[in-house]
């Protein structure tokens, strides 16, 4: 496993006059879990959307398994099928039951026949412990349940990498744990993940590398131990202190 | 049917425009009807909206019923009903009229401001518009929220005072966008009075067609007049809205 | 003095002579208006600038002209071009054309609003799965937009069926014309026949707008759709 699964090379992105990303680069190997964190507005969500080209970067390139997906000639939809995304506000399809939310990608994008898609969807729902709610609509589910279905929807596509955009930020505190647990399980099972989050307990548990993004550039990166024992930059130290004060640690929510 | 040569459209246009005095008089009458109908619709609509929102069980249902019925039935049917009502009840309507005349560019323009037909048309348009305006107003009143009224009453204001001084001023400002919609498009609906013999713009168009035998061009001109009028009213109300907004409302 | 018909006789007569054309005109007007309206809405939401201008201009045009004027333009204009078609069909066609073109302008607005109401995250999620824009629209946005449009659309149905009454102006025998036939035969019931006519229309509009209007809005809120 020499070649990295994902290579992000010198990404620049601006909105109107605001330069949001100013040359961000990193690599992701198979099975790695990278945690992106930093103050709001630092471009974390934008970076994720550059990676799956929902919002293409102004400059820079992204390679998925060696293929340049920023190339205009590439079939971006086929690429997106290989990159999963979990959203802060879940974005479940409101008019579809949970099982259909999970199977629609299989049917419409990957062309699975109806029965096969349904079976696979059910399997994935089981892995996030939502199989009993398969026939419920998103509006009937709690936030934590909806997000688990959202994760299932991304998982079902067997993506090469899954992007998590602040998956627990919109959840009530008591629901965060169930989602983090699912994410932990996925990470331990060897899935390649990029997670934008403030959940430092999660990072401590499974992150291979943590990246601190500030003002559109990578300010510091390293292992969790590095960050929690001796971060180099003052900014990072202050930020981590603030997080600790505000969020405490959710370690007790994780098993 | 023999295929006729299409006459020169410019010549057609000019021929029709020779009757500009009739068209203009029709336009004025249409605007006259529109103005009164809008006003009547507003006053009655405001009353209905308040009855529906704050009236007791009975009054609010009566208001509701009126609104739903007027909105659920065609304007034309309403017009004919009101127009024929007196004669069906054997009430004489008389042959009276209030007229005004003036001269422009050597042509005398006479407008029947009021006679039985015009009155019947005006009343119908007003009653109909009231139902639609009531809905917009009710929406605006509801959007102001009950807490505003509660705050007013907690100061010691009576319910009516609270409605008058606190709810309505806010509601009236909030209703402007939706109300502008009704106000701008009401002229369109006034054409219905043609069917009871009122000489509005549409009726004058007929008159012109009867004399010139130029039909499509005439009606297109009328359509354009309506379009321009409605656009102007709409834009005017937009400007008015922008000039009178209060932050937060 | 001839016998004045009973209430049920009047109702029966009006329905028997007029209902068919009223429903026909309404159905055709709504259907063509739907096809055209959705196309205009899609143009306006997703189209290039020129398409947006066209769609916007179309809406303004057909909302700013009285329907009856539009009917007359077609009723007088079409026979010149389509002189070989039967006059009754031409008159029906004029009304259908006028109703459709007008309805399309309003339906365009309805569907545009509905499409824009679908939460933007829905489209994002669909594309993140790898769906093409058109797939995402077809399977995620449209189904929700159609549901969100139901209350307004039920209102549009009511408008079109009421507007179909203007067909009587050019001699088509629909409900209003049938009521006219009754009223001219018996002067005593002039007003009454129109009252009955109004009630008939009411029975065709109110139940529908009641069921598919407010109640539908509440159901949609519960499903969590819209809010975009």
XYZ file of C-alpha atoms in Angstrom:
732
model
C 0.000 0.000 0.000
C 2.520 2.576 -1.141
C 0.474 4.940 -3.143
C -1.678 7.230 -1.048
C -5.410 6.989 -1.630
C -5.857 10.723 -1.652
C -3.433 13.467 -2.554
C -4.485 17.052 -2.007
C -2.031 19.371 -3.740
C -1.834 23.115 -3.145
C -5.536 23.963 -2.996
C -6.540 27.593 -3.338
C -10.148 28.748 -3.091
C -11.782 32.126 -2.726
C -15.353 33.390 -2.463
C -15.831 36.828 -3.955
C -12.984 38.792 -2.355
C -12.337 36.450 0.495
C -9.436 34.022 0.099
C -10.613 30.993 2.070
C -7.962 28.429 1.241
C -4.395 29.477 0.511
C -2.390 26.544 -0.626
C -3.386 23.468 1.374
C -1.676 20.151 0.716
C -1.672 16.789 2.395
C -1.801 13.077 1.698
C -3.997 10.313 2.933
C -3.030 6.670 2.978
C -5.382 3.742 3.128
C -6.830 3.155 6.559
C -5.716 6.516 7.851
C -8.032 8.808 9.771
C -7.164 12.475 9.482
C -8.866 14.947 11.770
C -9.123 18.516 10.541
C -9.791 21.158 13.114
C -9.474 24.867 13.618
C -11.446 28.068 14.126
C -14.617 28.612 12.086
C -14.066 30.282 8.771
C -10.685 28.625 8.400
C -11.910 26.804 5.346
C -12.360 23.280 6.682
C -15.774 22.673 5.135
C -14.655 24.378 1.947
C -11.683 22.064 1.755
C -13.899 18.999 1.982
C -16.104 20.326 -0.785
C -13.026 20.941 -2.911
C -12.000 17.353 -2.443
C -15.229 15.914 -3.805
C -15.504 18.749 -6.272
C -18.879 19.958 -5.095
C -17.084 23.276 -5.035
C -14.059 22.968 -7.300
C -10.886 24.715 -6.159
C -9.587 27.777 -7.997
C -6.076 26.370 -8.057
C -4.542 23.074 -7.116
C -5.207 19.420 -7.750
C -6.721 16.430 -6.059
C -5.698 12.869 -6.871
C -7.818 9.874 -5.962
C -5.809 6.665 -6.253
C -3.489 8.468 -8.613
C -6.251 9.825 -10.843
C -6.416 13.598 -11.195
C -10.013 14.379 -10.334
C -9.610 18.103 -10.822
C -9.091 17.480 -14.516
C -12.130 18.868 -16.348
C -12.310 15.817 -18.582
C -12.848 13.402 -15.767
C -16.258 11.863 -15.030
C -16.828 13.623 -11.741
C -19.987 11.738 -10.902
C -18.194 8.421 -11.063
C -15.513 9.899 -8.823
C -18.025 11.190 -6.318
C -19.450 7.712 -6.049
C -16.066 6.695 -4.647
C -15.925 9.532 -2.142
C -18.478 9.481 0.638
C -19.717 12.551 2.458
C -21.481 12.971 5.778
C -22.994 16.388 6.403
C -23.355 18.536 9.486
C -27.080 18.849 8.893
C -27.457 15.245 7.742
C -29.135 16.215 4.452
C -31.177 13.045 4.364
C -33.666 12.938 1.497
C -36.795 14.026 3.261
C -39.204 12.253 0.949
C -37.567 8.828 1.300
C -37.583 6.316 4.106
C -34.293 5.500 5.776
C -33.783 2.338 3.743
C -34.432 4.186 0.513
C -32.071 6.953 1.524
C -29.348 4.355 1.837
C -30.246 2.443 -1.317
C -30.878 5.282 -3.732
C -27.190 5.815 -4.432
C -26.774 2.127 -5.123
C -29.700 2.093 -7.509
C -29.333 5.362 -9.343
C -25.590 5.828 -9.405
C -24.188 2.309 -9.263
C -27.047 0.690 -11.125
C -27.816 -2.056 -8.634
C -31.109 -3.842 -9.183
C -33.802 -2.970 -6.668
C -33.646 -6.093 -4.514
C -29.875 -6.180 -4.311
C -29.729 -2.509 -3.372
C -32.300 -3.011 -0.670
C -30.492 -5.985 0.781
C -27.190 -4.169 0.889
C -28.835 -1.110 2.390
C -30.330 -3.183 5.156
C -26.934 -4.700 5.870
C -25.325 -1.289 6.173
C -28.148 -0.038 8.371
C -27.445 -2.964 10.640
C -23.838 -1.907 10.957
C -24.968 1.492 12.239
C -27.644 -0.165 14.383
C -30.538 1.459 12.553
C -32.100 -1.594 10.932
C -35.253 -1.312 13.035
C -35.868 2.143 11.664
C -35.466 1.231 8.036
C -39.040 2.120 7.136
C -39.123 5.434 8.935
C -38.891 8.840 7.395
C -36.118 11.224 8.432
C -38.602 13.506 10.163
C -39.487 10.639 12.500
C -35.904 10.141 13.594
C -33.829 11.952 16.166
C -30.776 13.899 15.048
C -28.406 11.150 16.105
C -30.475 8.550 14.259
C -30.606 10.693 11.148
C -26.868 11.134 11.147
C -26.323 7.420 11.534
C -28.495 6.884 8.481
C -26.435 9.560 6.759
C -23.291 7.618 7.569
C -24.934 4.434 6.322
C -25.833 6.169 3.082
C -22.185 7.078 2.533
C -20.922 3.651 3.642
C -23.230 1.758 1.326
C -21.371 3.088 -1.689
C -18.132 1.373 -0.553
C -16.177 4.549 -1.037
C -12.389 4.794 -1.057
C -12.567 7.613 1.474
C -15.306 9.161 3.566
C -15.427 12.881 4.314
C -17.146 13.950 7.547
C -18.147 17.613 7.763
C -18.631 18.379 11.465
C -20.934 15.373 11.785
C -21.872 15.986 15.400
C -21.963 19.776 15.564
C -25.708 19.963 15.004
C -26.575 17.294 17.545
C -27.876 17.610 21.061
C -25.167 16.558 23.513
C -26.766 13.275 24.542
C -26.983 12.165 20.913
C -23.366 12.851 20.014
C -22.104 9.684 21.622
C -24.042 7.268 19.419
C -22.709 8.914 16.274
C -19.135 9.074 17.521
C -19.367 5.412 18.413
C -20.338 4.523 14.858
C -17.497 6.619 13.530
C -15.089 4.914 15.898
C -16.250 1.509 14.701
C -15.758 2.519 11.098
C -12.284 3.858 11.811
C -11.281 0.728 13.669
C -12.562 -1.350 10.768
C -9.944 0.314 8.619
C -11.944 2.841 6.620
C -10.046 5.822 5.255
C -11.605 8.992 6.710
C -11.182 12.737 6.823
C -13.120 14.173 9.735
C -13.687 17.847 10.406
C -14.642 18.018 14.052
C -14.068 19.471 17.486
C -14.439 16.111 19.187
C -10.933 15.739 20.573
C -11.804 12.517 22.333
C -12.505 10.965 18.976
C -9.269 12.357 17.603
C -7.285 10.980 20.512
C -8.850 7.581 20.004
C -8.389 6.977 16.295
C -6.724 9.841 14.459
C -3.576 8.906 12.559
C -2.855 12.554 12.071
C -4.443 15.824 13.134
C -4.283 18.940 11.019
C -4.890 22.416 12.418
C -6.232 24.730 9.745
C -6.194 28.477 10.352
C -6.763 31.371 7.946
C -6.767 29.004 5.017
C -3.393 27.374 5.661
C -2.162 24.368 7.594
C -0.628 25.832 10.706
C 0.441 22.622 12.309
C 0.016 18.920 11.787
C 1.041 15.869 13.710
C -0.108 12.898 15.711
C -2.671 13.346 18.473
C 0.044 12.840 21.066
C 1.991 15.668 19.514
C -0.964 18.024 19.805
C -2.108 17.096 23.246
C 1.340 16.892 24.806
C 3.339 19.636 23.148
C 1.850 21.624 20.323
C 4.292 24.071 18.790
C 2.162 27.048 17.852
C 0.592 29.405 20.391
C -2.583 29.572 18.335
C -3.034 25.841 18.507
C -2.432 25.815 22.237
C -5.034 28.524 22.777
C -7.534 26.804 20.518
C -7.173 23.479 22.298
C -7.601 25.182 25.636
C -10.775 26.856 24.437
C -12.133 23.553 23.200
C -11.432 21.942 26.505
C -13.243 24.699 28.344
C -16.239 24.719 26.033
C -16.758 21.085 25.266
C -15.020 19.256 27.987
C -14.125 15.869 26.763
C -16.525 13.376 25.388
C -14.351 10.469 26.252
C -16.865 9.224 28.715
C -19.389 8.968 25.883
C -17.081 6.659 23.998
C -16.519 3.084 25.018
C -63.355 30.718 -45.803
C -61.343 32.933 -48.112
C -57.827 33.708 -46.994
C -57.658 37.475 -46.817
C -54.587 39.508 -47.535
C -53.041 40.559 -44.277
C -53.424 44.317 -44.293
C -50.512 46.463 -43.326
C -50.250 46.296 -39.531
C -49.048 49.873 -39.287
C -52.088 51.066 -41.174
C -54.249 48.957 -38.889
C -52.625 50.457 -35.839
C -53.173 53.984 -37.058
C -56.781 53.282 -37.917
C -57.436 51.964 -34.467
C -55.638 54.884 -32.867
C -58.030 57.252 -34.559
C -60.439 56.106 -31.906
C -58.066 57.094 -29.140
C -60.718 59.218 -27.473
C -62.951 56.200 -26.977
C -60.080 54.086 -25.784
C -58.973 56.814 -23.433
C -62.446 57.251 -21.993
C -62.603 53.507 -21.470
C -59.246 53.592 -19.754
C -60.344 56.348 -17.427
C -63.469 54.473 -16.485
C -61.461 51.327 -15.854
C -59.139 53.251 -13.565
C -62.097 54.829 -11.817
C -63.624 51.437 -11.127
C -60.257 50.046 -10.098
C -59.637 52.796 -7.575
C -63.001 52.473 -5.867
C -62.935 48.694 -5.926
C -59.489 48.636 -4.358
C -60.523 51.058 -1.651
C -63.745 49.252 -0.887
C -61.903 45.965 -0.942
C -59.367 47.280 1.506
C -61.814 48.669 4.023
C -64.089 45.657 3.920
C -61.116 43.316 3.776
C -59.616 44.866 6.882
C -62.892 44.447 8.738
C -63.180 40.833 7.606
C -59.593 40.039 8.548
C -60.104 41.414 12.024
C -63.398 39.574 12.422
C -61.775 36.387 11.354
C -58.826 36.771 13.672
C -60.384 38.416 16.697
C -64.103 37.974 16.283
C -65.971 35.505 18.442
C -66.915 32.032 17.297
C -69.855 33.211 15.218
C -68.417 36.359 13.638
C -65.181 34.741 12.649
C -67.048 31.902 10.984
C -69.288 34.282 9.085
C -66.236 36.189 7.911
C -64.543 32.919 6.968
C -67.579 31.723 5.083
C -67.839 34.949 3.155
C -64.159 34.888 2.236
C -64.175 31.255 1.153
C -67.329 31.659 -0.902
C -66.186 34.796 -2.700
C -62.839 33.227 -3.446
C -64.327 29.927 -4.530
C -66.796 31.281 -7.085
C -66.188 33.010 -10.422
C -66.267 36.789 -10.532
C -68.561 36.608 -13.544
C -71.198 34.623 -11.676
C -70.995 37.011 -8.730
C -71.435 39.938 -11.084
C -74.498 38.546 -12.777
C -76.054 37.608 -9.471
C -75.679 41.090 -8.040
C -76.703 42.735 -11.279
C -79.896 40.742 -11.617
C -80.777 40.691 -7.946
C -82.952 43.821 -7.813
C -84.919 42.873 -10.884
C -85.474 39.347 -9.610
C -86.787 40.807 -6.403
C -88.891 43.261 -8.360
C -87.009 46.246 -7.013
C -86.809 49.009 -9.617
C -83.365 50.381 -10.300
C -84.134 53.473 -12.252
C -82.409 55.015 -15.196
C -80.178 57.502 -13.423
C -76.627 58.429 -14.138
C -73.833 60.720 -12.980
C -71.733 61.881 -15.870
C -68.656 63.938 -16.391
C -67.333 65.460 -19.563
C -64.239 67.217 -20.688
C -62.465 68.065 -23.883
C -58.992 67.039 -24.912
C -57.421 67.752 -28.241
C -60.709 68.789 -29.762
C -62.440 65.596 -28.782
C -65.069 65.539 -26.132
C -64.753 62.713 -23.656
C -67.761 61.726 -21.619
C -67.568 59.253 -18.798
C -70.503 57.829 -16.932
C -69.165 57.913 -13.435
C -72.071 56.163 -11.883
C -75.244 54.510 -12.987
C -76.911 51.308 -11.943
C -74.653 49.137 -14.049
C -71.479 50.833 -12.905
C -72.649 50.652 -9.321
C -73.400 46.950 -9.585
C -70.005 46.359 -11.156
C -68.213 48.393 -8.564
C -69.932 46.680 -5.668
C -69.134 43.251 -7.090
C -65.494 44.112 -7.644
C -65.233 45.592 -4.177
C -66.882 42.621 -2.477
C -64.706 40.226 -4.429
C -61.468 42.075 -3.831
C -62.294 42.319 -0.134
C -62.189 38.545 0.165
C -58.716 38.339 -1.333
C -57.371 41.315 0.568
C -58.792 39.874 3.768
C -56.631 36.794 3.327
C -53.471 38.797 2.873
C -54.328 41.020 5.808
C -55.121 38.066 8.013
C -51.773 36.525 7.168
C -50.056 39.756 8.103
C -52.005 40.057 11.341
C -51.117 36.489 12.278
C -47.470 37.089 11.528
C -47.373 39.911 14.042
C -47.914 37.298 16.697
C -50.025 37.077 19.799
C -47.229 38.182 22.084
C -47.459 41.697 20.739
C -51.104 41.911 21.703
C -50.389 40.330 25.084
C -47.686 42.902 25.744
C -50.099 45.691 24.881
C -52.785 44.305 27.145
C -50.307 43.829 29.961
C -49.746 47.567 29.819
C -53.434 48.033 30.431
C -54.664 48.583 26.873
C -58.012 47.100 26.002
C -58.015 44.425 23.367
C -59.339 46.763 20.726
C -56.822 49.448 21.616
C -54.084 46.863 21.436
C -55.211 45.738 18.012
C -55.544 49.262 16.748
C -52.313 50.692 18.145
C -49.960 47.737 18.129
C -51.049 44.913 15.855
C -52.533 46.746 12.898
C -49.706 49.245 12.321
C -47.265 46.370 12.099
C -49.610 44.186 10.093
C -50.277 46.923 7.577
C -46.585 47.395 6.972
C -46.030 43.667 6.635
C -48.861 43.201 4.199
C -47.494 45.629 1.645
C -45.713 43.103 -0.593
C -48.691 40.760 -0.807
C -51.136 43.625 -1.010
C -49.137 45.209 -3.817
C -49.736 42.037 -5.703
C -53.505 42.410 -5.417
C -53.383 46.155 -6.012
C -51.311 45.835 -9.151
C -53.408 43.119 -10.747
C -56.895 44.283 -9.847
C -57.258 46.382 -13.035
C -57.213 43.115 -14.963
C -60.385 41.957 -13.282
C -62.367 45.102 -13.855
C -62.935 44.067 -17.480
C -65.717 41.852 -16.280
C -68.046 44.847 -16.086
C -68.190 44.802 -19.869
C -70.662 41.965 -19.539
C -73.191 44.196 -17.855
C -72.830 47.017 -20.283
C -70.357 49.305 -18.603
C -68.218 51.189 -21.094
C -64.828 50.259 -19.718
C -61.628 49.838 -21.713
C -62.625 46.419 -22.945
C -66.061 47.584 -24.011
C -64.504 50.459 -25.907
C -62.243 47.978 -27.605
C -65.323 46.139 -28.848
C -66.806 49.368 -30.020
C -63.657 50.143 -31.978
C -63.598 46.678 -33.471
C -67.191 47.016 -34.549
C -66.402 50.186 -36.405
C -63.029 49.317 -37.880
C -63.322 45.562 -38.353
C -59.758 45.393 -37.102
C -59.962 42.904 -34.266
C -56.654 41.355 -33.286
C -54.677 44.572 -33.416
C -57.235 46.382 -31.309
C -57.272 43.740 -28.616
C -53.505 43.595 -28.634
C -53.390 47.340 -28.059
C -55.787 46.935 -25.153
C -53.621 44.133 -23.798
C -50.579 46.344 -24.001
C -52.386 49.149 -22.206
C -53.234 46.784 -19.380
C -49.717 45.409 -19.272
C -48.136 48.840 -19.095
C -50.602 50.071 -16.481
C -50.103 47.039 -14.290
C -46.330 47.220 -14.605
C -46.339 50.901 -13.675
C -48.570 50.352 -10.655
C -46.411 47.416 -9.596
C -43.179 49.356 -9.889
C -44.728 52.346 -8.142
C -45.783 50.220 -5.192
C -42.316 48.668 -5.077
C -40.753 52.094 -4.747
C -43.282 53.029 -2.112
C -42.492 49.872 -0.208
C -38.775 50.537 -0.263
C -39.275 54.080 0.947
C -41.415 53.083 3.907
C -39.686 50.024 5.328
C -38.869 49.954 8.985
C -35.901 47.763 9.959
C -37.031 44.545 11.507
C -40.505 44.647 10.047
C -96.512 32.601 -17.525
C -94.527 29.431 -17.914
C -93.718 27.103 -15.078
C -90.662 28.130 -13.154
C -88.435 25.093 -12.816
C -87.642 23.638 -9.443
C -84.297 23.960 -7.787
C -83.200 20.467 -8.693
C -84.327 20.963 -12.265
C -82.182 24.054 -12.574
C -79.180 22.347 -11.032
C -79.593 19.322 -13.233
C -79.952 21.411 -16.350
C -76.898 23.545 -15.677
C -74.748 20.527 -14.904
C -75.965 18.489 -17.804
C -75.410 21.186 -20.374
C -72.320 22.832 -19.030
C -70.189 20.586 -16.851
C -68.500 18.743 -19.686
C -66.977 21.795 -21.316
C -66.071 23.385 -18.019
C -64.137 20.308 -16.949
C -62.617 19.841 -20.377
C -61.348 23.394 -20.587
C -60.053 23.277 -17.015
C -58.248 19.973 -17.472
C -56.585 20.959 -20.725
C -55.679 24.405 -19.456
C -54.094 23.007 -16.295
C -52.295 20.204 -18.074
C -50.707 22.300 -20.790
C -50.049 24.998 -18.228
C -48.299 22.399 -16.075
C -45.986 21.185 -18.815
C -45.157 24.678 -19.920
C -45.001 26.012 -16.362
C -42.561 23.426 -15.068
C -40.333 23.992 -18.089
C -40.335 27.710 -17.425
C -39.592 27.129 -13.749
C -36.647 24.881 -14.551
C -35.434 27.464 -17.029
C -35.657 30.153 -14.455
C -33.938 28.217 -11.657
C -31.260 26.333 -13.560
C -31.067 27.977 -16.947
C -28.571 30.332 -18.513
C -29.198 34.042 -18.274
C -31.122 34.261 -21.540
C -33.478 31.506 -20.483
C -34.033 33.218 -17.170
C -34.924 36.444 -18.928
C -37.283 34.659 -21.240
C -39.030 32.854 -18.440
C -39.275 35.976 -16.334
C -40.575 38.001 -19.253
C -43.128 35.352 -20.091
C -44.451 35.407 -16.551
C -44.790 39.173 -16.526
C -46.526 39.193 -19.887
C -49.193 36.637 -19.180
C -49.879 37.869 -15.691
C -50.410 41.424 -16.895
C -53.127 40.790 -19.461
C -56.768 40.151 -18.630
C -57.725 36.630 -19.570
C -60.767 37.731 -21.509
C -58.635 39.965 -23.735
C -56.331 37.029 -24.405
C -59.303 34.849 -25.277
C -60.592 37.426 -27.717
C -57.208 37.841 -29.367
C -57.113 34.139 -30.076
C -60.802 33.864 -30.893
C -60.479 36.522 -33.547
C -56.955 35.785 -34.634
C -56.918 32.021 -34.956
C -59.689 31.734 -37.567
C -57.554 33.824 -39.905
C -54.642 31.459 -39.647
C -56.467 28.188 -39.131
C -59.426 28.840 -41.388
C -59.847 25.166 -42.170
C -60.699 24.126 -38.634
C -64.276 23.863 -37.394
C -65.345 27.105 -35.638
C -66.458 25.460 -32.418
C -63.155 23.678 -32.064
C -61.372 26.929 -32.766
C -63.296 28.683 -30.050
C -62.554 25.900 -27.603
C -58.956 26.017 -28.726
C -58.795 29.761 -28.155
C -59.975 29.369 -24.592
C -57.683 26.433 -23.909
C -54.758 28.331 -25.357
C -55.527 31.434 -23.321
C -56.056 29.438 -20.116
C -52.873 27.423 -20.643
C -50.644 30.342 -21.426
C -51.931 32.223 -18.418
C -51.770 29.214 -16.119
C -48.236 28.436 -17.244
C -47.148 31.857 -16.021
C -48.584 31.202 -12.566
C -47.510 27.581 -12.394
C -44.016 28.669 -13.339
C -43.948 30.821 -10.269
C -45.428 28.091 -8.106
C -42.876 25.513 -9.137
C -40.008 27.912 -9.038
C -40.876 28.694 -5.443
C -41.253 25.012 -4.664
C -37.925 24.065 -6.220
C -36.194 26.837 -4.342
C -37.874 25.725 -1.133
C -36.315 22.317 -1.259
C -33.500 22.524 1.267
C -30.200 23.097 -0.549
C -28.527 20.379 1.458
C -30.662 17.853 -0.419
C -29.052 18.675 -3.739
C -25.634 18.663 -2.110
C -26.118 15.246 -0.628
C -27.393 13.854 -3.906
C -24.400 15.137 -5.813
C -22.042 13.926 -3.105
C -23.332 10.436 -3.781
C -22.299 10.850 -7.377
C -25.630 11.615 -8.987
C -25.572 13.784 -12.067
C -27.319 17.135 -11.782
C -30.261 15.894 -13.789
C -30.529 12.718 -11.722
C -30.372 14.669 -8.519
C -33.110 16.911 -9.822
C -35.311 14.057 -10.985
C -35.009 11.850 -7.933
C -34.458 14.226 -5.061
C -35.498 17.786 -5.839
C -38.521 17.250 -8.104
C -40.365 14.760 -5.873
C -40.094 17.163 -2.985
C -40.856 20.230 -5.085
C -44.019 18.620 -6.437
C -45.223 17.846 -2.940
C -44.359 21.322 -1.728
C -46.276 22.806 -4.648
C -49.536 21.022 -3.876
C -51.189 23.740 -1.747
C -50.465 26.481 -4.278
C -51.361 24.218 -7.146
C -54.733 23.389 -5.700
C -55.334 27.118 -5.611
C -54.337 27.396 -9.266
C -56.835 24.660 -10.117
C -59.545 26.748 -8.471
C -58.471 29.795 -10.470
C -58.564 27.970 -13.778
C -61.948 26.412 -13.247
C -63.345 29.826 -12.319
C -61.665 31.425 -15.309
C -63.228 28.854 -17.597
C -66.459 30.782 -17.044
C -65.199 33.344 -19.550
C -65.593 30.788 -22.293
C -69.255 31.699 -22.170
C -68.311 35.076 -23.626
C -67.502 33.473 -26.942
C -70.457 31.206 -26.993
C -69.106 27.991 -25.587
C -71.743 26.133 -23.632
C -70.132 25.530 -20.280
C -71.614 26.010 -16.817
C -71.961 29.788 -16.926
C -73.530 29.756 -20.343
C -75.937 27.066 -19.214
C -76.947 29.248 -16.290
C -77.490 32.062 -18.736
C -79.844 29.871 -20.757
C -81.860 29.160 -17.634
C -81.954 32.776 -16.579
C -83.113 34.177 -19.908
C -85.945 31.741 -20.056
C -87.344 32.715 -16.689
C -86.912 36.301 -15.595
C -88.022 35.659 -12.054
C -85.032 33.495 -11.373
C -82.380 35.593 -13.033
C -80.417 36.102 -9.863
C -81.220 32.681 -8.470
C -79.753 30.802 -11.404
C -76.499 32.648 -10.940
C -76.520 31.951 -7.263
C -76.953 28.274 -8.027
C -74.174 28.551 -10.569
C -71.926 30.081 -7.950
C -72.694 27.286 -5.510
C -71.887 24.684 -8.144
C -68.490 26.258 -8.751
C -67.977 26.493 -5.022
C -68.559 22.787 -4.617
C -65.901 22.166 -7.214
C -63.355 24.487 -5.649
C -63.682 24.669 -1.889
C -63.337 20.986 -0.973
C -60.227 20.680 -3.097
C -58.525 23.807 -1.854
C -59.445 22.924 1.695
C -58.024 19.407 1.566
C -54.980 20.117 -0.541
C -54.315 23.541 0.854
C -53.861 24.045 4.541
C -54.022 20.412 5.552
C -51.388 19.534 3.000
C -49.147 22.348 4.227
C -49.337 20.957 7.725
C -48.557 17.444 6.540
C -45.548 18.673 4.626
C -44.190 20.534 7.621
C -44.423 17.337 9.642
C -42.429 15.459 7.048
C -39.734 18.067 7.352
C -39.713 18.990 3.699
C -38.988 22.456 2.517
C -37.546 24.986 4.872
C -34.899 25.866 2.358
